[in-house]
Coordinates of N, CA and C in Angstrom, one line a residue:
M225 N -35.4 -8.0 5.5 CA -34.9 -9.2 5.2 C -34.0 -9.3 4.1
S226 N -32.6 -9.9 4.4 CA -31.8 -9.8 3.4 C -31.8 -10.9 2.4
R227 N -31.1 -10.5 1.2 CA -31.3 -11.5 0.3 C -29.7 -11.7 -0.4
S228 N -29.6 -12.6 -1.0 CA -28.4 -13.1 -1.6 C -28.3 -12.1 -2.9
K229 N -27.0 -12.1 -3.5 CA -26.7 -11.4 -4.6 C -27.4 -11.8 -5.9
E230 N -27.6 -13.3 -6.0 CA -28.3 -13.6 -7.0 C -29.8 -13.2 -7.0
E231 N -30.3 -13.4 -5.9 CA -31.9 -12.8 -5.7 C -32.0 -11.6 -5.9
A232 N -31.1 -10.5 -5.6 CA -31.2 -9.1 -5.9 C -30.9 -9.0 -7.4
I233 N -30.2 -9.6 -8.2 CA -30.2 -9.4 -9.5 C -31.3 -9.9 -10.3
A234 N -32.0 -11.1 -9.6 CA -33.2 -11.6 -10.5 C -34.3 -10.4 -10.3
A235 N -34.3 -9.9 -9.1 CA -35.3 -8.8 -8.7 C -35.2 -7.5 -9.3
G236 N -34.0 -7.4 -10.1 CA -33.9 -6.3 -11.0 C -33.0 -5.2 -10.2
V237 N -32.5 -5.6 -9.0 CA -31.7 -4.7 -8.2 C -30.3 -4.3 -9.0
Q238 N -29.7 -3.0 -9.1 CA -28.3 -3.0 -9.8 C -27.3 -3.4 -8.6
V239 N -26.4 -4.3 -9.0 CA -25.5 -4.7 -8.0 C -24.1 -4.4 -8.5
R240 N -23.5 -3.7 -7.5 CA -22.0 -3.4 -7.9 C -21.0 -3.9 -6.8
E241 N -19.9 -4.4 -7.1 CA -19.0 -4.5 -6.1 C -18.2 -3.3 -5.5
T242 N -18.3 -3.4 -4.4 CA -17.6 -2.3 -3.4 C -16.1 -1.8 -4.2
Q243 N -16.0 -0.6 -4.5 CA -14.8 -0.2 -5.0 C -14.2 0.9 -4.2
H244 N -12.9 0.7 -3.6 CA -12.3 1.7 -2.8 C -11.5 2.6 -3.2
K245 N -11.8 4.0 -3.1 CA -10.9 4.9 -4.0 C -9.6 5.1 -3.3
M246 N -8.3 5.1 -4.0 CA -7.0 4.9 -3.3 C -6.2 6.1 -3.6
K247 N -7.0 7.3 -3.8 CA -5.9 8.2 -4.2 C -6.7 9.5 -3.4
R248 N -7.1 9.3 -2.1 CA -7.6 10.4 -1.5 C -6.8 11.2 -0.7
R249 N -6.3 12.6 -1.0 CA -5.5 13.5 -0.4 C -6.4 14.5 0.3
K250 N -6.0 14.9 1.3 CA -6.8 16.0 2.1 C -6.2 17.3 1.9
P251 N -7.0 18.0 0.9 CA -6.5 19.5 0.9 C -6.3 20.3 1.8
W252 N -7.0 20.1 3.1 CA -6.5 20.9 4.0 C -5.4 20.6 5.2
H253 N -4.8 19.3 4.7 CA -3.6 18.9 5.4 C -2.1 19.1 4.8
D254 N -1.3 19.7 5.7 CA 0.0 19.7 5.2 C 0.9 18.4 5.4
Y255 N 1.0 17.6 4.4 CA 1.9 16.5 4.5 C 3.2 16.6 4.8
H256 N 3.7 17.7 4.8 CA 5.1 17.9 5.2 C 5.3 17.8 6.6
R257 N 4.3 18.2 7.4 CA 4.5 18.5 8.7 C 4.5 17.1 9.4
K258 N 4.9 17.1 10.8 CA 4.8 15.9 11.6 C 3.4 15.3 11.8
G259 N 3.2 14.1 11.7 CA 1.7 13.5 11.9 C 1.9 12.0 12.0
T260 N 0.8 11.3 12.1 CA 0.6 9.9 11.9 C -0.4 9.4 10.9
Y261 N -0.1 8.7 10.0 CA -0.9 8.1 9.1 C -1.2 6.6 8.9
M262 N -2.3 6.1 8.5 CA -2.2 4.8 8.0 C -2.3 4.8 6.5
V263 N -1.4 4.1 6.0 CA -1.1 4.1 4.6 C -1.7 2.7 3.8
T264 N -2.2 2.8 2.8 CA -2.6 1.6 2.1 C -2.1 1.6 0.8
L265 N -1.5 0.5 0.3 CA -1.1 0.3 -1.1 C -1.7 -1.1 -1.5
V266 N -2.1 -0.9 -2.8 CA -2.9 -2.3 -3.5 C -1.8 -2.5 -4.7
V267 N -1.8 -4.1 -4.7 CA -0.9 -4.6 -5.9 C -1.6 -4.3 -7.1
E268 N -0.7 -4.1 -8.2 CA -1.6 -3.8 -9.4 C -2.3 -5.1 -10.1
G269 N -3.7 -5.0 -10.4 CA -4.5 -6.1 -10.6 C -4.9 -6.9 -9.4
R270 N -4.7 -6.3 -8.2 CA -4.8 -7.3 -7.0 C -4.2 -8.9 -7.3
R271 N -3.2 -8.8 -7.8 CA -2.4 -10.0 -7.6 C -2.0 -10.4 -6.2
P272 N -2.3 -11.4 -5.9 CA -2.0 -12.2 -4.6 C -0.5 -12.5 -4.3
V273 N 0.6 -11.7 -4.7 CA 2.0 -12.0 -4.6 C 2.6 -12.0 -3.5
L274 N 2.0 -11.3 -2.5 CA 2.9 -10.9 -1.2 C 2.4 -12.2 -0.1
G275 N 1.4 -12.7 -0.4 CA 1.1 -13.9 0.7 C 0.1 -14.9 0.3
K276 N -0.2 -15.7 1.4 CA -1.4 -16.6 1.3 C -2.2 -16.5 2.6
L277 N -3.4 -16.7 2.3 CA -4.4 -16.7 3.5 C -4.4 -18.0 4.0
I278 N -4.1 -18.2 5.4 CA -4.3 -19.6 6.1 C -5.5 -19.3 7.0
M279 N -6.4 -20.5 6.6 CA -7.7 -20.5 7.6 C -7.7 -21.6 8.4
S280 N -8.1 -21.8 9.7 CA -8.4 -22.8 10.4 C -9.7 -23.5 10.0
A281 N -9.8 -24.6 10.2 CA -11.3 -25.2 9.8 C -12.4 -24.5 10.7
E282 N -12.4 -23.9 11.8 CA -13.1 -23.4 12.7 C -13.2 -21.8 12.1
E283 N -12.3 -21.3 11.4 CA -12.6 -19.9 10.9 C -12.1 -19.0 12.1
Q284 N -11.5 -19.6 13.1 CA -11.2 -18.7 14.5 C -9.9 -18.1 14.3
D285 N -8.9 -19.0 13.4 CA -7.6 -18.5 13.6 C -7.1 -18.4 12.0
T286 N -7.1 -17.2 11.8 CA -6.5 -16.9 10.3 C -5.3 -16.1 10.4
S287 N -4.6 -16.0 9.5 CA -3.2 -15.5 9.4 C -2.7 -15.6 7.8
V288 N -1.9 -14.9 7.5 CA -1.1 -14.6 6.1 C 0.2 -15.1 6.2
E289 N 0.4 -16.2 5.4 CA 1.8 -16.6 5.2 C 2.5 -15.9 4.0
L290 N 3.6 -15.2 4.5 CA 4.3 -14.4 3.4 C 4.8 -15.2 2.3
T291 N 4.9 -14.8 1.2 CA 5.6 -15.1 -0.1 C 7.1 -14.4 0.3
A292 N 8.2 -15.0 -0.6 CA 9.5 -14.5 -0.4 C 9.5 -13.1 -0.7
L293 N 8.6 -12.7 -1.7 CA 8.5 -11.0 -1.7 C 8.0 -10.3 -0.7
G294 N 7.0 -10.9 0.1 CA 6.2 -10.4 1.2 C 7.4 -10.3 2.4
K295 N 8.3 -11.3 2.4 CA 9.1 -11.3 3.5 C 10.1 -10.2 3.2
A296 N 10.5 -10.1 1.8 CA 11.7 -9.1 1.4 C 11.1 -7.7 1.9
I297 N 9.8 -7.5 1.4 CA 9.2 -6.3 1.9 C 9.4 -5.9 3.3
R298 N 8.8 -6.8 4.1 CA 9.0 -6.8 5.7 C 10.1 -6.6 6.2
N299 N 11.2 -7.4 5.8 CA 12.5 -7.4 6.4 C 13.5 -6.2 5.7
E300 N 13.2 -6.0 4.7 CA 14.1 -5.0 4.0 C 13.4 -3.7 3.7
E301 N 12.6 -3.7 2.8 CA 12.1 -2.4 2.4 C 11.4 -1.5 3.4
V302 N 10.7 -2.1 4.4 CA 10.0 -1.4 5.4 C 11.3 -0.7 6.3
Q303 N 12.3 -1.5 6.4 CA 13.3 -0.9 7.2 C 14.1 0.2 6.7
K304 N 14.3 0.3 5.4 CA 14.7 1.4 4.5 C 14.0 2.9 4.7
I305 N 12.7 2.8 5.1 CA 12.3 3.9 5.3 C 12.7 4.8 6.3
S306 N 12.9 4.3 7.7 CA 13.4 4.8 8.7 C 15.0 5.2 8.5
A307 N 15.5 4.3 7.7 CA 17.3 4.5 7.5 C 17.4 5.7 6.6
I308 N 16.2 5.9 5.9 CA 16.4 7.2 4.7 C 16.0 8.3 5.5
Y309 N 14.8 8.1 6.1 CA 14.2 9.3 6.7 C 14.1 9.1 8.2
K310 N 15.1 9.6 8.9 CA 15.5 9.4 10.4 C 14.2 9.8 11.1
M311 N 13.5 10.8 10.8 CA 12.2 11.3 11.8 C 11.0 10.3 11.3
V312 N 11.2 9.3 10.6 CA 9.9 8.5 10.4 C 10.2 7.1 10.9
E313 N 8.9 6.7 11.7 CA 8.9 5.3 12.1 C 7.6 4.5 11.5
V314 N 7.8 3.2 11.4 CA 6.6 2.5 11.0 C 6.2 1.9 12.0
W315 N 5.0 2.4 12.7 CA 4.5 1.6 13.9 C 4.0 0.3 13.8
K316 N 3.3 -0.1 12.7 CA 2.7 -1.1 12.6 C 2.5 -1.6 11.2
L317 N 2.7 -2.7 10.7 CA 2.8 -3.4 9.5 C 1.5 -4.2 9.3
C318 N 0.9 -4.3 8.1 CA 0.1 -5.3 7.9 C 0.2 -5.6 6.4
I319 N 0.8 -7.0 6.1 CA 0.8 -7.3 4.6 C -0.1 -8.5 4.4
M320 N -0.8 -8.1 3.4 CA -2.0 -9.0 3.0 C -1.6 -9.5 1.6
P321 N -2.3 -10.7 1.1 CA -1.9 -11.1 -0.2 C -1.9 -10.2 -1.2
D322 N -2.5 -9.2 -1.5 CA -2.7 -8.4 -2.7 C -2.6 -6.9 -2.1
H323 N -2.4 -6.5 -0.7 CA -2.2 -5.4 -0.4 C -1.4 -5.0 0.8
I324 N -1.0 -3.7 1.1 CA -0.4 -3.5 2.5 C -0.9 -2.4 3.3
H325 N -1.1 -2.5 4.5 CA -1.3 -1.4 5.4 C -0.3 -1.0 6.4
M326 N 0.0 0.3 6.5 CA 1.2 0.6 7.6 C 0.8 1.7 8.2
I327 N 1.0 1.6 9.6 CA 0.9 3.0 10.6 C 2.2 3.7 10.5
V328 N 2.3 4.9 10.1 CA 3.5 5.5 9.7 C 3.5 6.8 10.8
R329 N 4.4 7.0 11.4 CA 4.6 8.2 12.4 C 5.8 8.9 11.9
I330 N 5.7 10.3 11.5 CA 6.6 11.4 11.0 C 6.5 12.1 12.6
K331 N 7.6 12.1 13.1 CA 7.9 12.5 14.3 C 8.3 13.9 14.4
E332 N 8.8 14.5 13.3 CA 9.0 15.9 13.1 C 8.9 16.2 11.8
D333 N 8.9 17.7 11.3 CA 8.7 17.9 10.1 C 9.8 17.3 9.1
L334 N 9.1 16.9 8.1 CA 10.3 16.6 6.9 C 11.1 17.6 6.5
P335 N 12.2 17.1 5.7 CA 13.3 18.3 4.9 C 12.4 19.1 4.2
E336 N 13.0 20.3 3.7 CA 12.2 21.1 2.9 C 11.9 20.3 1.6
G337 N 10.7 20.5 1.1 CA 10.4 19.9 -0.5 C 9.8 18.6 -0.2
K338 N 9.9 17.9 0.8 CA 9.4 16.5 1.0 C 8.1 16.5 1.9
H339 N 7.3 15.5 1.5 CA 6.1 15.2 2.1 C 5.7 13.6 2.1
L340 N 4.9 13.3 2.7 CA 4.6 11.9 2.7 C 4.5 11.1 1.2
G341 N 4.0 11.9 0.4 CA 4.3 11.2 -0.9 C 5.5 10.6 -1.3
H342 N 6.6 11.6 -1.1 CA 8.0 11.1 -1.4 C 8.5 9.7 -0.5
I343 N 7.8 9.8 0.7 CA 8.3 8.4 1.4 C 7.5 7.3 0.8
V344 N 6.3 7.3 0.4 CA 5.6 6.4 -0.2 C 6.2 5.9 -1.6
A345 N 6.5 7.0 -2.4 CA 6.9 6.6 -3.8 C 8.2 5.9 -3.6
G346 N 9.2 6.4 -2.6 CA 10.6 5.6 -2.4 C 10.1 4.2 -2.0
F347 N 9.3 4.0 -1.0 CA 8.9 2.7 -0.5 C 8.4 1.8 -1.7
K348 N 7.4 2.3 -2.5 CA 6.9 1.6 -3.7 C 8.0 1.2 -4.7
G349 N 8.9 2.2 -5.1 CA 9.9 1.8 -6.1 C 10.9 0.6 -5.4
G350 N 11.2 0.6 -4.3 CA 12.1 -0.4 -3.7 C 11.3 -1.6 -3.5
C351 N 10.1 -1.8 -3.4 CA 9.2 -3.0 -3.3 C 9.0 -3.5 -4.7
S352 N 8.9 -2.5 -5.9 CA 9.0 -3.1 -7.4 C 10.5 -3.6 -7.7
R353 N 11.4 -2.9 -7.2 CA 12.7 -3.6 -7.4 C 13.1 -4.9 -6.9
A354 N 12.3 -5.2 -5.7 CA 12.6 -6.4 -5.1 C 11.8 -7.6 -6.0
W355 N 10.7 -7.1 -6.3 CA 9.8 -7.9 -7.2 C 10.6 -8.4 -8.5
W356 N 11.1 -7.1 -9.1 CA 12.0 -7.7 -10.5 C 13.1 -8.7 -10.0
R357 N 13.9 -8.4 -8.8 CA 15.0 -9.3 -8.8 C 14.6 -10.4 -8.6
M358 N 13.2 -10.9 -8.2 CA 12.9 -12.3 -8.2 C 12.3 -12.9 -9.4
G359 N 12.5 -12.3 -10.5 CA 12.2 -12.8 -11.6 C 11.0 -12.5 -12.3
R360 N 10.2 -11.3 -11.6 CA 8.9 -11.1 -12.1 C 8.9 -9.4 -12.5
P361 N 8.4 -9.0 -13.6 CA 7.6 -9.7 -14.4 C 8.2 -10.5 -15.5
C362 N 9.5 -10.1 -15.8 CA 10.1 -10.8 -17.0 C 11.6 -11.0 -16.5
A363 N 12.4 -11.7 -17.5 CA 13.9 -11.9 -17.0 C 14.5 -10.6 -17.2
D364 N 14.1 -9.7 -18.0 CA 15.0 -8.5 -18.2 C 15.0 -7.5 -17.0
A365 N 14.1 -8.0 -16.0 CA 14.2 -7.3 -14.6 C 15.6 -7.3 -14.0
Q366 N 16.2 -8.5 -14.0 CA 17.4 -8.7 -13.5 C 18.4 -7.8 -14.1
R367 N 18.4 -7.7 -15.4 CA 19.6 -6.7 -15.9 C 19.2 -5.4 -15.7
V368 N 17.9 -4.8 -15.4 CA 17.7 -3.5 -15.2 C 18.3 -3.3 -13.7
V369 N 17.8 -4.2 -12.8 CA 18.4 -4.1 -11.5 C 19.7 -4.0 -11.3
A370 N 20.4 -4.9 -12.1 CA 21.9 -5.0 -12.0 C 22.5 -3.6 -12.6
A371 N 22.0 -3.2 -13.7 CA 22.4 -1.9 -14.1 C 22.3 -0.7 -13.2
T372 N 21.1 -0.8 -12.4 CA 20.9 0.1 -11.4 C 21.8 0.3 -10.3
D373 N 21.9 -1.1 -9.9 CA 23.0 -1.1 -8.8 C 24.4 -0.8 -9.1
A374 N 24.8 -1.2 -10.4 CA 26.3 -0.7 -10.9 C 26.2 0.7 -11.0
Q375 N 25.4 1.8 -11.3 CA 25.4 3.0 -11.3 C 25.5 3.6 -10.0
R376 N 24.8 2.7 -8.9 CA 24.9 3.5 -7.4 C 26.3 3.1 -6.9
V377 N 27.2 2.3 -7.4 CA 28.4 1.8 -7.0 C 29.3 2.9 -7.6
V378 N 29.2 3.5 -8.8 CA 30.1 4.2 -9.5 C 29.6 5.8 -8.7
A379 N 28.3 5.9 -8.6 CA 27.9 7.3 -7.9 C 28.5 7.5 -6.5
A380 N 28.8 6.3 -6.0 CA 29.0 6.4 -4.4 C 30.4 7.1 -4.2
T381 N 31.2 7.2 -5.5 CA 32.4 8.0 -5.0 C 32.3 9.2 -4.8
D382 N 31.1 9.7 -5.1 CA 31.0 11.3 -4.8 C 29.5 11.4 -4.1
A383 N 29.7 11.3 -2.9 CA 28.5 11.4 -1.9 C 27.4 12.5 -2.0
Q384 N 27.8 13.5 -2.6 CA 27.0 14.7 -2.8 C 26.2 14.2 -4.0
R385 N 26.9 13.9 -5.0 CA 26.1 13.4 -6.2 C 24.9 12.4 -5.9
V386 N 25.3 11.5 -4.9 CA 24.4 10.5 -4.7 C 23.1 10.9 -4.0
V387 N 23.4 11.9 -3.2 CA 22.1 12.5 -2.5 C 21.4 13.2 -3.4
A388 N 22.2 14.1 -4.2 CA 21.4 14.8 -5.2 C 20.5 14.0 -6.2
A389 N 21.1 13.1 -6.8 CA 20.4 12.2 -7.6 C 19.4 11.5 -7.1
T390 N 19.4 10.8 -5.5 CA 18.5 10.2 -5.1 C 17.4 11.2 -4.8
D391 N 17.6 12.4 -4.4 CA 16.5 13.3 -4.1 C 15.8 13.4 -5.2
A392 N 16.4 13.8 -6.4 CA 15.8 14.2 -7.8 C 14.9 12.8 -8.2
Q393 N 15.4 11.8 -7.9 CA 14.6 10.5 -8.4 C 13.3 10.2 -7.4
R394 N 13.3 10.7 -6.2 CA 12.0 10.6 -5.5 C 11.2 11.6 -6.0
V395 N 11.5 12.8 -6.1 CA 10.7 13.8 -6.7 C 9.8 13.4 -7.8
V396 N 10.5 13.0 -8.9 CA 9.9 12.3 -10.0 C 9.0 11.2 -9.8
A397 N 9.6 10.3 -8.8 CA 8.6 9.1 -8.2 C 7.4 9.5 -7.8
A398 N 7.4 10.6 -7.0 CA 6.4 11.2 -6.3 C 5.1 11.6 -7.2
T399 N 5.6 11.8 -8.5 CA 4.5 12.3 -9.4 C 4.3 11.5 -10.8
T400 N 5.0 10.3 -10.8 CA 4.8 9.3 -11.8 C 4.8 8.0 -11.3
P401 N 4.3 7.0 -12.0 CA 4.2 5.5 -11.5 C 5.7 5.3 -11.2
A402 N 5.6 4.4 -9.9 CA 7.0 4.1 -9.6 C 7.5 3.1 -10.6
A403 N 8.8 3.0 -11.0 CA 9.7 2.0 -11.8 C 9.5 2.6 -13.5
S404 N 8.5 3.8 -13.6 CA 8.5 4.0 -14.9 C 9.7 4.4 -15.7
A405 N 10.6 5.0 -15.0 CA 11.8 5.3 -15.7 C 12.7 4.5 -16.0
A406 N 12.6 3.1 -15.6 CA 13.5 2.0 -16.1 C 12.7 1.2 -17.0
G407 N 11.4 1.7 -17.2 CA 10.6 1.0 -18.3 C 10.0 -0.5 -17.9
M408 N 10.0 -0.4 -16.5 CA 9.2 -1.6 -15.8 C 8.0 -1.4 -15.2
P409 N 7.2 -2.4 -15.3 CA 6.1 -2.2 -14.4 C 6.1 -2.0 -12.8
S410 N 5.2 -1.2 -12.3 CA 5.2 -1.2 -10.9 C 4.6 -2.2 -10.2
L411 N 5.1 -2.5 -9.1 CA 4.3 -3.7 -8.4 C 2.9 -3.2 -8.1
F412 N 2.8 -2.0 -7.7 CA 1.6 -1.3 -7.0 C 0.9 -0.6 -7.8
E413 N -0.5 -0.5 -7.7 CA -1.4 0.4 -8.2 C -0.6 2.0 -8.2
R414 N -1.1 2.8 -9.3 CA -0.7 4.4 -8.9 C -1.6 4.9 -7.7
G415 N -0.8 5.6 -7.1 CA -1.4 6.1 -6.1 C -1.4 5.4 -4.7
Y416 N -2.1 5.8 -3.6 CA -2.1 5.2 -2.4 C -3.3 6.1 -1.6
N417 N -3.9 5.3 -0.5 CA -4.9 5.8 0.4 C -4.0 6.3 1.8
D418 N -4.4 7.4 2.4 CA -4.1 7.6 3.6 C -5.2 8.1 4.6
L419 N -5.1 7.7 5.7 CA -5.8 8.0 7.0 C -5.1 9.0 7.7
I420 N -5.5 10.1 8.4 CA -4.5 11.0 9.3 C -5.2 10.7 10.6
L421 N -4.3 10.7 11.8 CA -4.5 10.3 13.1 C -5.0 11.7 13.7
L422 N -6.3 11.9 13.9 CA -6.7 13.0 14.4 C -6.8 13.2 15.9
N423 N -7.0 11.8 16.7 CA -7.1 11.9 18.1 C -6.5 10.4 18.4
D424 N -6.1 10.2 19.8 CA -5.4 9.0 20.3 C -6.3 8.0 20.2
S425 N -7.6 8.1 20.3 CA -8.5 7.1 20.1 C -8.6 6.2 18.8
Q426 N -8.3 6.9 17.9 CA -8.2 6.4 16.5 C -6.9 5.5 16.5
L427 N -6.0 5.5 17.3 CA -4.9 4.8 16.9 C -5.0 3.2 17.3
D428 N -5.8 3.1 18.5 CA -6.3 1.6 18.8 C -6.9 0.9 17.9
N429 N -8.1 1.9 17.2 CA -9.0 1.3 16.3 C -8.1 0.9 14.9
W430 N -7.3 1.6 14.7 CA -6.4 1.2 13.4 C -5.5 -0.1 13.8
K431 N -5.0 -0.1 14.9 CA -4.3 -1.2 15.4 C -4.9 -2.5 15.4
H432 N -6.3 -2.4 15.6 CA -7.2 -3.4 15.6 C -7.6 -3.8 14.2
Y433 N -7.8 -2.8 13.5 CA -8.1 -3.0 12.0 C -7.2 -3.9 11.4
L434 N -5.8 -3.4 11.6 CA -4.7 -4.1 11.1 C -4.8 -5.7 11.4
D435 N -4.8 -5.8 12.9 CA -4.8 -7.1 13.3 C -6.0 -8.1 12.7
D436 N -6.9 -7.4 12.6 CA -8.4 -8.2 12.1 C -8.3 -8.3 10.6
N437 N -7.3 -7.8 9.7 CA -7.5 -8.0 8.4 C -7.5 -9.4 7.8
P438 N -6.9 -10.4 8.4 CA -6.8 -11.5 7.9 C -8.1 -12.5 8.2
R439 N -8.9 -12.0 9.3 CA -10.1 -12.5 9.7 C -11.1 -12.0 8.7
R440 N -10.9 -10.7 8.5 CA -12.0 -10.1 7.5 C -12.0 -10.7 6.1
L441 N -10.7 -11.0 5.7 CA -10.4 -11.5 4.4 C -11.1 -12.8 4.4
A442 N -11.0 -13.5 5.5 CA -11.4 -15.0 5.3 C -12.9 -14.8 5.4
I443 N -13.6 -14.1 6.2 CA -15.0 -14.0 5.7 C -15.5 -13.5 4.7
K444 N -14.7 -12.6 3.9 CA -15.1 -12.1 2.6 C -15.1 -13.1 1.6
R445 N -14.2 -14.2 1.7 CA -14.1 -15.3 0.9 C -14.9 -16.3 1.1
L446 N -15.5 -16.6 2.2 CA -16.4 -17.6 2.6 C -17.8 -17.0 2.4
H447 N -18.0 -15.7 2.6 CA -19.4 -15.1 2.5 C -19.3 -13.7 2.0
P448 N -19.0 -13.9 0.3 CA -18.9 -12.7 -0.6 C -20.0 -11.9 -0.5
D449 N -21.4 -12.3 -0.2 CA -22.4 -11.6 -0.2 C -22.4 -10.5 0.9
F450 N -21.6 -10.7 1.8 CA -21.5 -9.7 3.0 C -20.8 -8.4 2.5
F451 N -20.2 -8.3 1.4 CA -19.4 -7.5 0.8 C -20.1 -6.9 -0.4
T452 N -21.0 -7.2 -0.6 CA -21.8 -6.7 -2.0 C -22.5 -5.5 -1.8
T453 N -22.4 -4.4 -2.7 CA -23.2 -3.5 -2.8 C -24.3 -3.7 -3.6
L454 N -25.6 -3.5 -3.1 CA -26.9 -3.9 -3.7 C -27.4 -2.7 -4.4
N455 N -27.1 -1.7 -3.8 CA -27.6 -0.4 -4.4 C -27.1 1.0 -4.0
Y456 N -27.3 2.2 -4.7 CA -27.1 3.4 -3.8 C -28.1 4.2 -3.5
I457 N -28.0 5.2 -2.7 CA -29.1 6.1 -2.3 C -28.4 7.3 -1.7
D458 N -29.1 8.5 -2.3 CA -28.6 9.8 -1.9 C -29.3 10.3 -0.7
I459 N -28.4 10.3 0.4 CA -29.2 11.1 1.6 C -28.5 12.5 1.7
A460 N -29.2 13.7 1.8 CA -28.7 14.9 1.6 C -27.6 14.9 0.7
E461 N -26.3 15.3 1.1 CA -25.1 15.7 0.1 C -24.5 14.2 0.1
W462 N -24.8 13.1 0.6 CA -24.2 11.9 0.8 C -24.6 10.9 -0.2
H463 N -23.7 10.1 -0.8 CA -24.0 9.2 -2.0 C -23.6 8.0 -1.3
C464 N -24.6 7.1 -0.9 CA -24.4 6.0 0.1 C -24.6 4.5 -0.6
Q465 N -23.7 3.7 -0.1 CA -23.9 2.3 -0.7 C -24.6 1.5 0.5
I466 N -25.6 0.6 -0.1 CA -26.5 -0.2 0.6 C -26.4 -1.5 0.2

């Protein structure tokens, strides 16, 4: 028989909210090689700055209405990935109020010294700059972006310097929080989560998961007890949430 969160607490059960680890890398996988991934990025502090959940009265039709920042990420920043890395395609995108899912296909091995982390770091940096341009988190953001843009114009007179500088910045960004060099906060939490496509049947499941995300969020908001961890139990080497 199920019981509510409040009943579980009253009964002395240790209750914890489900926490998702966002920095899982597979040590056995070469992220430089071609492959297909589902990448998840979470906004720092889970701020719902990317969109607003729209629910119908019957809970059957749910969607996310993107903010100006969400639209800029969808229409501009996502497109830059393939513009910079010709061998990379974003097959599917799901922008939620406080996080983003992308199915990313790397069609051929990345250039030497590059891996999935460089792509994600560059994307995160671009999203942060879009956030600053919109006046958040402070007015100084506009001056930072303007200075950065001016530097790019000057550097553009020497294409080799542009490429070298951009590559160097991406390498640094892959190992440090996005936007740290400018002294501005990153839009996203440090790190990201990735899943690796191991067989074709997974792809349909991923696409369904992305399509179903707004409905799942609606259920979570209307029925939060469905997503509450009541206890932990060890089964062999597994530490399970129940």
